[in-house]
CSV table of C-alpha atoms in Angstrom, one decimal:
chain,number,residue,atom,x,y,z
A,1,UNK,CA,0.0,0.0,0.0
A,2,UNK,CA,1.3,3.4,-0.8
A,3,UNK,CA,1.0,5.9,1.9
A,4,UNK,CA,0.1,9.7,0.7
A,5,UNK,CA,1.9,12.3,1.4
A,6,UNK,CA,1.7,13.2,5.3
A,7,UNK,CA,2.4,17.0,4.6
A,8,UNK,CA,-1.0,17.2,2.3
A,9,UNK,CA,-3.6,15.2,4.7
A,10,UNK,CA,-4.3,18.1,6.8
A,11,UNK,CA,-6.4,21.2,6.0
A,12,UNK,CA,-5.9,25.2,7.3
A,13,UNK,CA,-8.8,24.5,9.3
A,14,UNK,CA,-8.1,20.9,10.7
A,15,UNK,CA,-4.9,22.2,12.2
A,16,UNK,CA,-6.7,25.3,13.6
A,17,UNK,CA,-8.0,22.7,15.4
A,18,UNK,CA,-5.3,21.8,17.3
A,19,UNK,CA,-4.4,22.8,20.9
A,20,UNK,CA,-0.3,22.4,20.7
A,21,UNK,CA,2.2,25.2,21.1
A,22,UNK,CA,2.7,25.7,17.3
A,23,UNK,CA,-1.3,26.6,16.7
A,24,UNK,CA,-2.2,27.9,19.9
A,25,UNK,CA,1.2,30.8,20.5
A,26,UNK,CA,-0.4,32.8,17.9
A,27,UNK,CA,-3.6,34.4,16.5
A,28,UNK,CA,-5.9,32.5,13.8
A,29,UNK,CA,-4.4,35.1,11.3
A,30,UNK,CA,-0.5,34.0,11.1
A,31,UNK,CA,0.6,31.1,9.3
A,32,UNK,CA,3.2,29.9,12.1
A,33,UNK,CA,5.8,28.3,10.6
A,34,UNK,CA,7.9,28.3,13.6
A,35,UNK,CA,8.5,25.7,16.6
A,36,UNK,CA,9.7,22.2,15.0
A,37,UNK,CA,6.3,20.5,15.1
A,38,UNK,CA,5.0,19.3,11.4
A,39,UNK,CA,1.6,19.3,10.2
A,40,UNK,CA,1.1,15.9,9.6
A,41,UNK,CA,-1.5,13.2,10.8
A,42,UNK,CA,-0.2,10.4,13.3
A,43,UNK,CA,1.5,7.3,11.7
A,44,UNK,CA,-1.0,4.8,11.7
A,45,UNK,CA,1.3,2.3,13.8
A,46,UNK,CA,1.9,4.3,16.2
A,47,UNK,CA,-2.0,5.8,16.7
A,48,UNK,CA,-3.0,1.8,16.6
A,49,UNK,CA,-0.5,1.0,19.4
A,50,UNK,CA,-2.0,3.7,21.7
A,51,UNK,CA,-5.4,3.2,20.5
A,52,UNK,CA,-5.0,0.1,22.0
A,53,UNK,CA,-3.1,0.9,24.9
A,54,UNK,CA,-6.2,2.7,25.8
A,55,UNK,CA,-8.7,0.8,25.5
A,56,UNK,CA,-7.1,-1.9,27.3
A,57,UNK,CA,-6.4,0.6,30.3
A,58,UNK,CA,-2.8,0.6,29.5
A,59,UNK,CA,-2.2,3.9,31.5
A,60,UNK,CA,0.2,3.0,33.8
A,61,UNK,CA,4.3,3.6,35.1
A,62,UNK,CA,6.6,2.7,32.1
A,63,UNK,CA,8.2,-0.3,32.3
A,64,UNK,CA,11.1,0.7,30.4
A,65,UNK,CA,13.4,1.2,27.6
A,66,UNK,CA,14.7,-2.1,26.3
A,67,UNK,CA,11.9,-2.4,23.7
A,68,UNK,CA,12.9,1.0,22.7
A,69,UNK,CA,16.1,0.3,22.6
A,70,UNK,CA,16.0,-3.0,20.2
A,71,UNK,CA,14.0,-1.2,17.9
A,72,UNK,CA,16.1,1.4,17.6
A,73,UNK,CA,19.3,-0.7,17.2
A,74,UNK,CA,16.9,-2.6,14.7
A,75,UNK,CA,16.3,0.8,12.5
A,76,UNK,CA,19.5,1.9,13.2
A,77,UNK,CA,21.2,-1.7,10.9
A,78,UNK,CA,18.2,-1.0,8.2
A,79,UNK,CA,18.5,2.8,7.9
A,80,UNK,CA,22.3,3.6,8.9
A,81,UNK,CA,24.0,0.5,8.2
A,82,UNK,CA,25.0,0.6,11.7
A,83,UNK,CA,25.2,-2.4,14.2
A,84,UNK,CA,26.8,-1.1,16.8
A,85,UNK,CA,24.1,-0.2,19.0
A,86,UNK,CA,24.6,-2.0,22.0
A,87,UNK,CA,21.3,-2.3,24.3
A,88,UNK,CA,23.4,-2.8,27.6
A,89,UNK,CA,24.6,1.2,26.5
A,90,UNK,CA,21.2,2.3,26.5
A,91,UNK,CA,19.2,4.3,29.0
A,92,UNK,CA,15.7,5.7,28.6
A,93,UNK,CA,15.6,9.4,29.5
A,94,UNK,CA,12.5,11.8,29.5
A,95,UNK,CA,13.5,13.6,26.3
A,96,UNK,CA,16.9,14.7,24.3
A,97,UNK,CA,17.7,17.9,25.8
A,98,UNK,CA,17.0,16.5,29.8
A,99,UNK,CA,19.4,13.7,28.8
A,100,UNK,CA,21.6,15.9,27.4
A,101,UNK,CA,21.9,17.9,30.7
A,102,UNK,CA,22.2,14.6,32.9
A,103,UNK,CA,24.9,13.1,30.7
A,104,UNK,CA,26.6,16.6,30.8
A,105,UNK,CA,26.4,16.1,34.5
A,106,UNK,CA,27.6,12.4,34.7
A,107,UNK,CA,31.1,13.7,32.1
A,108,UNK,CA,31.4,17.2,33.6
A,109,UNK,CA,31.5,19.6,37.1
A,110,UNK,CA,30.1,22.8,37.3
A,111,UNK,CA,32.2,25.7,35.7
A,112,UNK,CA,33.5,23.2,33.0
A,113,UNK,CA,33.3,24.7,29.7
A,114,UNK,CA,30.6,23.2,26.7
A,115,UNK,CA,31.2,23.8,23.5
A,116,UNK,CA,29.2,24.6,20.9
A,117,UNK,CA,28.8,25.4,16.9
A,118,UNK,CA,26.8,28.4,16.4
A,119,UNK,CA,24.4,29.4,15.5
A,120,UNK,CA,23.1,26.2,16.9
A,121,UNK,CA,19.8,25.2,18.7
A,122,UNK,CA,18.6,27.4,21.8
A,123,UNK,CA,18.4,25.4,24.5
A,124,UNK,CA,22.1,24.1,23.9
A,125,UNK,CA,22.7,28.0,25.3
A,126,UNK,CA,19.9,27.7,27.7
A,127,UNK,CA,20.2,24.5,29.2
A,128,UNK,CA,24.1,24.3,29.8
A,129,UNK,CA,23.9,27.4,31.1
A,130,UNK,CA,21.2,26.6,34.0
A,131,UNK,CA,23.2,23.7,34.6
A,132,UNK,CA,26.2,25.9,35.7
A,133,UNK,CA,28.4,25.2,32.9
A,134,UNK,CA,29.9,27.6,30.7
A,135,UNK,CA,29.2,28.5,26.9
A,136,UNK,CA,32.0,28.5,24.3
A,137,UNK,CA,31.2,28.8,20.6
A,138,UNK,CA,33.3,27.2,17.9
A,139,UNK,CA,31.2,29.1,14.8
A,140,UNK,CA,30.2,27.6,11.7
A,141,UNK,CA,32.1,28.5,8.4
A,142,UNK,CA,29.0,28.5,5.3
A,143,UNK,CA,26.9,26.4,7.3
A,144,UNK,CA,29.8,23.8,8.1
A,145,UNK,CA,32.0,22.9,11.3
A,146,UNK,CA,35.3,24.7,11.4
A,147,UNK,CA,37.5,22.1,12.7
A,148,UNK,CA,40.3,24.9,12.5
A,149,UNK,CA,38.1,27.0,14.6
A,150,UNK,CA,36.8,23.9,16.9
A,151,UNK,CA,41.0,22.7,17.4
A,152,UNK,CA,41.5,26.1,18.8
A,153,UNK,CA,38.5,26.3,20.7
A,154,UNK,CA,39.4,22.8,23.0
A,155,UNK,CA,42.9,24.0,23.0
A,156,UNK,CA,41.7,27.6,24.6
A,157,UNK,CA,39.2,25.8,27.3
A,158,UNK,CA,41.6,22.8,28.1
A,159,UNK,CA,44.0,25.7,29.2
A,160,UNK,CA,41.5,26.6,32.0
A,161,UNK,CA,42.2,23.7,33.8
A,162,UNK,CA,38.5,22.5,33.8
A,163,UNK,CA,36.3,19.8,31.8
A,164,UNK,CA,35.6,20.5,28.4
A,165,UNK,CA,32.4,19.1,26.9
A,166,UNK,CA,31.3,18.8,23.3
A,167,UNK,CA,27.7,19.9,21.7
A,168,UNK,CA,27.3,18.6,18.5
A,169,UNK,CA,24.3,18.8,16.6
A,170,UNK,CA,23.9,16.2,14.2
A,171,UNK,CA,22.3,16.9,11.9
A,172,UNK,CA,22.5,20.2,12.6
A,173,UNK,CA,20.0,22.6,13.6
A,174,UNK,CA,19.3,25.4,12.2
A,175,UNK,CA,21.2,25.2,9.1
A,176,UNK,CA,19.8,21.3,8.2
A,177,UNK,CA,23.8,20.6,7.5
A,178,UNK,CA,24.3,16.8,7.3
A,179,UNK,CA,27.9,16.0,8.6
A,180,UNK,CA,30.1,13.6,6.4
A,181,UNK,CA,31.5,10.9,8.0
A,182,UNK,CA,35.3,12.5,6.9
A,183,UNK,CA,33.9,15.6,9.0
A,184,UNK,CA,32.9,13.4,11.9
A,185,UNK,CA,36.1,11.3,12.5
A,186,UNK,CA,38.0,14.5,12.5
A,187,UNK,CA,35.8,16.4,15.3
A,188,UNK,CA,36.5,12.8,17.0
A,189,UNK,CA,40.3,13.2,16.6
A,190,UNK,CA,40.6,16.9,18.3
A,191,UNK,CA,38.1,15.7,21.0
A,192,UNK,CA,40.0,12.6,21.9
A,193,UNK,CA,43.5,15.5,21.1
A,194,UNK,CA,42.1,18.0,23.8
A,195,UNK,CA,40.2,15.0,26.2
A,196,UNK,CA,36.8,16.4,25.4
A,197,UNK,CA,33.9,14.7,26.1
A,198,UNK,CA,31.3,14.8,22.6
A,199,UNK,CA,27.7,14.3,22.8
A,200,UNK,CA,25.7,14.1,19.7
A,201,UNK,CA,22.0,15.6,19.5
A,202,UNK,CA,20.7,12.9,16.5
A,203,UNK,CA,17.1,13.4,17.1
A,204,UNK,CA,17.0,14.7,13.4
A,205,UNK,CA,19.2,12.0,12.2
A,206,UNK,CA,15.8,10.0,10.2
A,207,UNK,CA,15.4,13.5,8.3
A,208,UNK,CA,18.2,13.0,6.4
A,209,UNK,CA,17.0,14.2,2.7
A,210,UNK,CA,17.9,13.0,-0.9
A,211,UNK,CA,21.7,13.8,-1.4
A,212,UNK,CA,23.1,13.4,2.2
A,213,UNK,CA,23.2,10.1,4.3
A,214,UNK,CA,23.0,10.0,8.0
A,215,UNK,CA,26.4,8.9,9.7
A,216,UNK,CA,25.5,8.1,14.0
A,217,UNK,CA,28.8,9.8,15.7
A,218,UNK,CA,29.3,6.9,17.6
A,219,UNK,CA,30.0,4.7,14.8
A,220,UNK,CA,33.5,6.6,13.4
A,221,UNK,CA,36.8,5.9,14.9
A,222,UNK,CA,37.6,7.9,18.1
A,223,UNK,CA,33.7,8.1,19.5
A,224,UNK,CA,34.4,5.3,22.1
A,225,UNK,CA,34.0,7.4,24.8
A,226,UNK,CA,31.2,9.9,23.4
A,227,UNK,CA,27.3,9.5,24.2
A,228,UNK,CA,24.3,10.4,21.6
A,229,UNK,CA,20.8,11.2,22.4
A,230,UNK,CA,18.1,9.9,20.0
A,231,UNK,CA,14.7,10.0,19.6
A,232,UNK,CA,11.4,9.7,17.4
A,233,UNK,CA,10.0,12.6,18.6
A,234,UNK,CA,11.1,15.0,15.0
A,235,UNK,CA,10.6,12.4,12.7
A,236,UNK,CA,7.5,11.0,13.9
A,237,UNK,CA,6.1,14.2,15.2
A,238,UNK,CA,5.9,13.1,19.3
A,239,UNK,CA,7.2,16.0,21.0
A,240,UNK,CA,4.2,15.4,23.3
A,241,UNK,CA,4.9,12.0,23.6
A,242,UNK,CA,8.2,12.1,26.3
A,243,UNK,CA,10.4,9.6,26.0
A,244,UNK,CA,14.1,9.3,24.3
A,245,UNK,CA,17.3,7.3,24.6
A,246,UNK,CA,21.0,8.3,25.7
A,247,UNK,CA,23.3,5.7,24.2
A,248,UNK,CA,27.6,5.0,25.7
A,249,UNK,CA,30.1,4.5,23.4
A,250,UNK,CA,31.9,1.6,24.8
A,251,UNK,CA,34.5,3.6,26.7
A,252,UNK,CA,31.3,5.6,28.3
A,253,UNK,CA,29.9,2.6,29.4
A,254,UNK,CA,30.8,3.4,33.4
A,255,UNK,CA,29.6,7.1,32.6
A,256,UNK,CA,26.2,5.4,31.7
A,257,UNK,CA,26.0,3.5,34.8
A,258,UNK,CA,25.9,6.0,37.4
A,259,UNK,CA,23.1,7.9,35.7
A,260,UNK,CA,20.4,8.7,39.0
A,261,UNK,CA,18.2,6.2,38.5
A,262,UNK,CA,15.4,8.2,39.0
A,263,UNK,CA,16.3,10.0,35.7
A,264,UNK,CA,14.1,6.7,34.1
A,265,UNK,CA,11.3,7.9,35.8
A,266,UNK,CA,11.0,10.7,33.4
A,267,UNK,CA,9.7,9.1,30.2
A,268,UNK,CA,5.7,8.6,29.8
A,269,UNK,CA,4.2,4.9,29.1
A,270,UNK,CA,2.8,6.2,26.1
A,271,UNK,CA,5.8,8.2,25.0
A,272,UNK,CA,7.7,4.8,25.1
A,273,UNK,CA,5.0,3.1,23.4
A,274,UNK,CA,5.1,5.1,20.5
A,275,UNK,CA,8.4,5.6,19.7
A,276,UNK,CA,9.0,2.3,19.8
A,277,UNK,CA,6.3,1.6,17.4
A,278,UNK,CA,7.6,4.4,15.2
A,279,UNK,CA,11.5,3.0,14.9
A,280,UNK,CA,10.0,-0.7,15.1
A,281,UNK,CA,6.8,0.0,12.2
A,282,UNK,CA,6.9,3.1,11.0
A,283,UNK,CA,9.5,3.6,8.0
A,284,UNK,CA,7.2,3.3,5.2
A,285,UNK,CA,5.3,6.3,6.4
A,286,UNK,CA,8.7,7.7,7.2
A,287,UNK,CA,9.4,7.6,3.6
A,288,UNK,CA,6.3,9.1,2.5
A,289,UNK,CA,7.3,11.8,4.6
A,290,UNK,CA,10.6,12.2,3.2
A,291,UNK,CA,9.8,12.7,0.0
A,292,UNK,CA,7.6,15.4,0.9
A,293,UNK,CA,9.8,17.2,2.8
A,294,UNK,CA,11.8,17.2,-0.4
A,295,UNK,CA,9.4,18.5,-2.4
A,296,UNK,CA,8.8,21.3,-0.2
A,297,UNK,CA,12.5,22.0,0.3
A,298,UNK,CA,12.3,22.4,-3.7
A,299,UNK,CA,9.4,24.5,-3.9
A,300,UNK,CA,10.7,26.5,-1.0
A,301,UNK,CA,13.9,27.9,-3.3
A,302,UNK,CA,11.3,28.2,-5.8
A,303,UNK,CA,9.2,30.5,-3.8
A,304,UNK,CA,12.2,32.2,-2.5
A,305,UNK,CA,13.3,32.7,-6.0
A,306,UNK,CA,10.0,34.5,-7.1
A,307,UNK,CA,9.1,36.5,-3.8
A,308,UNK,CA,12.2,37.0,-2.0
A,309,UNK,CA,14.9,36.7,-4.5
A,310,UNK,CA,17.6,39.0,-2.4
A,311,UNK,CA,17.2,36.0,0.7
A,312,UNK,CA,19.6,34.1,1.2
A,313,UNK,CA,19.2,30.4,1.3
A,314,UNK,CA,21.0,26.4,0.8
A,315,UNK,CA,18.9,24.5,0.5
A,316,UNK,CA,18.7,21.7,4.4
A,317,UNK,CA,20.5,18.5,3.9
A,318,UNK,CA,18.4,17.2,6.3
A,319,UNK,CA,15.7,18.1,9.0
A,320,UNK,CA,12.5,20.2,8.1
A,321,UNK,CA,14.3,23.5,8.9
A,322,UNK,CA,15.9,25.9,6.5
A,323,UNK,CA,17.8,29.2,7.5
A,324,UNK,CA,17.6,32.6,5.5
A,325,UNK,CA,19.4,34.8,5.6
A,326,UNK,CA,17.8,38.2,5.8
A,327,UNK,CA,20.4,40.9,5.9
A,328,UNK,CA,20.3,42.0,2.2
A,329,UNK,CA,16.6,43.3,3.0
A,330,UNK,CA,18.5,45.2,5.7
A,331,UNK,CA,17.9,43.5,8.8
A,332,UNK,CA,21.6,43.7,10.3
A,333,UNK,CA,21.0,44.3,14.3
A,334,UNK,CA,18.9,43.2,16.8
A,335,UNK,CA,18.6,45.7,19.7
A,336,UNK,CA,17.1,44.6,23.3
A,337,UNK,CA,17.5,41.1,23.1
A,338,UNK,CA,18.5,39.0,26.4
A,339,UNK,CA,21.6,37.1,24.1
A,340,UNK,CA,21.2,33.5,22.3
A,341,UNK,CA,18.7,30.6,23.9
A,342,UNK,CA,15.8,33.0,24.6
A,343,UNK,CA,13.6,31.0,22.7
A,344,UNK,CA,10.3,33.3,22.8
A,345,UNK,CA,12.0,36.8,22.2
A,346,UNK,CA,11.9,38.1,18.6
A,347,UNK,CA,13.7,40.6,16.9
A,348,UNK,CA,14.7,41.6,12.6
A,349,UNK,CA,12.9,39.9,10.6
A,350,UNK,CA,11.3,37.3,12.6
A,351,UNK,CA,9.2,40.0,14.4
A,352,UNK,CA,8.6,42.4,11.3
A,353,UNK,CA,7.5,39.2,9.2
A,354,UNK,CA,5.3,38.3,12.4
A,355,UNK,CA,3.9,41.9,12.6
A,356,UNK,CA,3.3,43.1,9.3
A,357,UNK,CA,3.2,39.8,7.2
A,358,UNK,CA,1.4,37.9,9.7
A,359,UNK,CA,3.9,34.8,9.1
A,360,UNK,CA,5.5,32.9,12.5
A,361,UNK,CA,8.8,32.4,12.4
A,362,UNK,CA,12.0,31.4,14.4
A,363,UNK,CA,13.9,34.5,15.2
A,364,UNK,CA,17.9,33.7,14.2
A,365,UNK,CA,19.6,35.7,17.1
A,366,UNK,CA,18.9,33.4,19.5
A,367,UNK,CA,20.6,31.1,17.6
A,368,UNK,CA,23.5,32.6,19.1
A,369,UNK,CA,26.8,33.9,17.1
A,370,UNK,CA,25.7,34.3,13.5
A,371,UNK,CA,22.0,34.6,13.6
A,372,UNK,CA,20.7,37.7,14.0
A,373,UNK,CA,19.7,38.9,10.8
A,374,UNK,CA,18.2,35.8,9.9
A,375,UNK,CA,15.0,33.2,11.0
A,376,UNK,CA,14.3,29.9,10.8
A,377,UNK,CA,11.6,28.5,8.5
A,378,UNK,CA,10.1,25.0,9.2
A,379,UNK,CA,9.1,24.0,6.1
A,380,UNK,CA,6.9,20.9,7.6
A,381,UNK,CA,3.5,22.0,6.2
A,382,UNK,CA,1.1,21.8,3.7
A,383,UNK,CA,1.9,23.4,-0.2
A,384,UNK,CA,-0.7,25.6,0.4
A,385,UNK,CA,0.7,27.1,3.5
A,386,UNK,CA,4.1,27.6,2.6
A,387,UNK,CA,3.0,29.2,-0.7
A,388,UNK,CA,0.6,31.0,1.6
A,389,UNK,CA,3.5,31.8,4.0
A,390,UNK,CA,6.2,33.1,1.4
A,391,UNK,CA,4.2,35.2,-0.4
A,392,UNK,CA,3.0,37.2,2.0
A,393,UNK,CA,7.1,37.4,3.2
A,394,UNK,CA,7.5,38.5,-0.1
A,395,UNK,CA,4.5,41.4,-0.4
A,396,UNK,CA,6.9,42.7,2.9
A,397,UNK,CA,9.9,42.8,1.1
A,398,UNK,CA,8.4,44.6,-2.1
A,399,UNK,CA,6.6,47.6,0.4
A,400,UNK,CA,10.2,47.8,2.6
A,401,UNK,CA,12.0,48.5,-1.2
């Protein structure tokens, strides 16, 4: 059976419907194209397994992640020719950026520096931060890691005397850049250089789109002692469904095991439930979802092209995210911001395309180093909407000439 196209199932007015962050933040008169939450119906495996969870009763404690973790090892072999997922390196944590923190505990003290590639996702800022760690960045050069830039970065916080720690993003958010292996076994060479711990955000790792492939950090050479964080929640569209996986590279293994237990209490029954059914049953809707998000990547240059043809934009690798760059329209500064991982302040473009064009939109400053002058677009929607979207960008841009 050939499954349509998730992005096209849903109407304006469906979605209207729905009580989530992305339809709920803003009026009934912007198009929010915003927060990374696609418009798509649930995968029919995964709305069967909790159909039937519930009308069995099946409400209760979570019983764990090995499930989880077999089926992810299981997708991992299919998808990433990958089969060194070991389900003794597993634990279940409530979602990637909590395990993020506790693994950044379990490798790191407070005051130890993190590093980061920006502009990179918010909460990396936000979260390391309110964990008492400090915030390097190691920019990106055209959308890329600098290893030149990253070498002198780990050299410059090893000289403090602390812990250095590692934020990779992978793929990477915002820019959709899918890292090549080549790139990966060299960031694993400087961190095992400079004795800096990595770990790997790869919950966008299934978005990978035609012309990139996926490559997990910890299979290259030099990851042993690295952790990655994983879930379905992107590619199956579960952020309300809490429940992801941190996974040791063998030399991490010990790291793994003093993890608080309590940290498993985190994760919902039916978060676990469903992302197991998404890894375990859900790739030929994955697929179906693929392909769309490749169509609209397309017909976003397209759009680009015809309404907004001084924007900026490469075209994602991966993810459902692509980042323009606004400055030629003369967004340049961003005055009284609070500074990167300040999720819900806007500023540029993302607030005048919010005000005046009445389209959502990340807002790239807090992004950190590198995005102010630009915004995020996720490009997870219906034809219709993104047309929608664009063109109202773009009848902006013509009354700001």
């Amino acid at each position: 059976m050939t499954i349509p196209n998730p992005l096209e199932q849903l109407t304006i007015d469906d979605l209207r419907q729905r009580t989530s962050m992305k339809w709920r933040a803003h009026p009934d008169d912007v198009l929010p194209l915003w927060v990374a939450e696609m418009d798509v119906p649930l995968a029919e495996p995964i709305a069967a397994v909790l159909t039937d969870a519930v009308r069995r009763g099946d409400t209760g404690y979570s019983s764990g992640g090995v499930d989880y973790a077999e089926t992810l090892a299981g997708f991992a072999a299919r998808r990433w020719g990958w089969d060194g997922l070991d389900v003794g390196r597993t634990a279940i944590m409530p979602d990637v950026m909590m395990g993020i923190v506790e693994v950044l505990k379990l490798v790191t003290e407070p005051g130890d520096t993190v590093v980061v590639n920006s502009p990179v996702y918010p909460p990396f800022y936000a979260f390391a931060t309110h964990a008492d760690r400090v915030v390097v960045e190691a920019p990106l050069t055209a959308g890329r890691i600098d290893l030149e830039a990253l070498a002198a970065v780990f050299a410059a916080a090893r000289e403090r005397g602390r812990g250095v720690a590692y934020l990779l993003c992978n793929p990477h958010n915002p820019t959709g850049t899918v890292h090549t292996r080549r790139e990966l076994e060299a960031v694993a060479a400087l961190a095992v250089e400079h004795r800096v711990r990595v770990i790997a955000d790869e919950i966008h790792a299934p978005l990978v789109l035609d012309g990139a492939s996926f490559t997990p950090y910890l299979s290259v050479d030099g990851a042993d002692d690295a952790f990655s964080l994983i879930s379905a929640s992107k590619a199956w569209n579960l952020a309300g469904l809490k429940a992801a996986l941190a996974i040791a590279g063998p030399a991490a293994a010990g790291d793994l095991e003093r993890m608080p237990e309590e940290v498993s209490h985190g994760p919902s029954h039916f978060g676990v439930l469903s992302h197991t059914a998404a890894f375990a049953d859900g790739g030929e809707w994955l697929d179906a979802l693929l392909a769309g998000l490749a169509e609209n990547r397309d017909l976003l240059g397209q759009l680009l092209a015809t309404h907004l043809p001084e924007v900026r934009y490469v075209p994602p690798q991966g993810t459902y995210l692509a980042w323009l760059d606004c400055r030629p329209l003369g967004f340049e500064d961003v005055d009284g911001t609070d500074g990167p991982g300040i999720v819900s302040e806007l500023a540029g473009p993302a607030k005048t395309f919010l005000d005046h064009s009445r389209v959502a939109l990340s807002s790239g400053h807090v992004f950190g180093s590198g995005g102010s002058g630009h915004v995020r677009v996720n490009f997870a929607t219906s034809k219709a909407i993104l047309t929608e979207a664009v063109a109202r960008m773009g009848a902006l841009e013509r009354m700001l000439r």
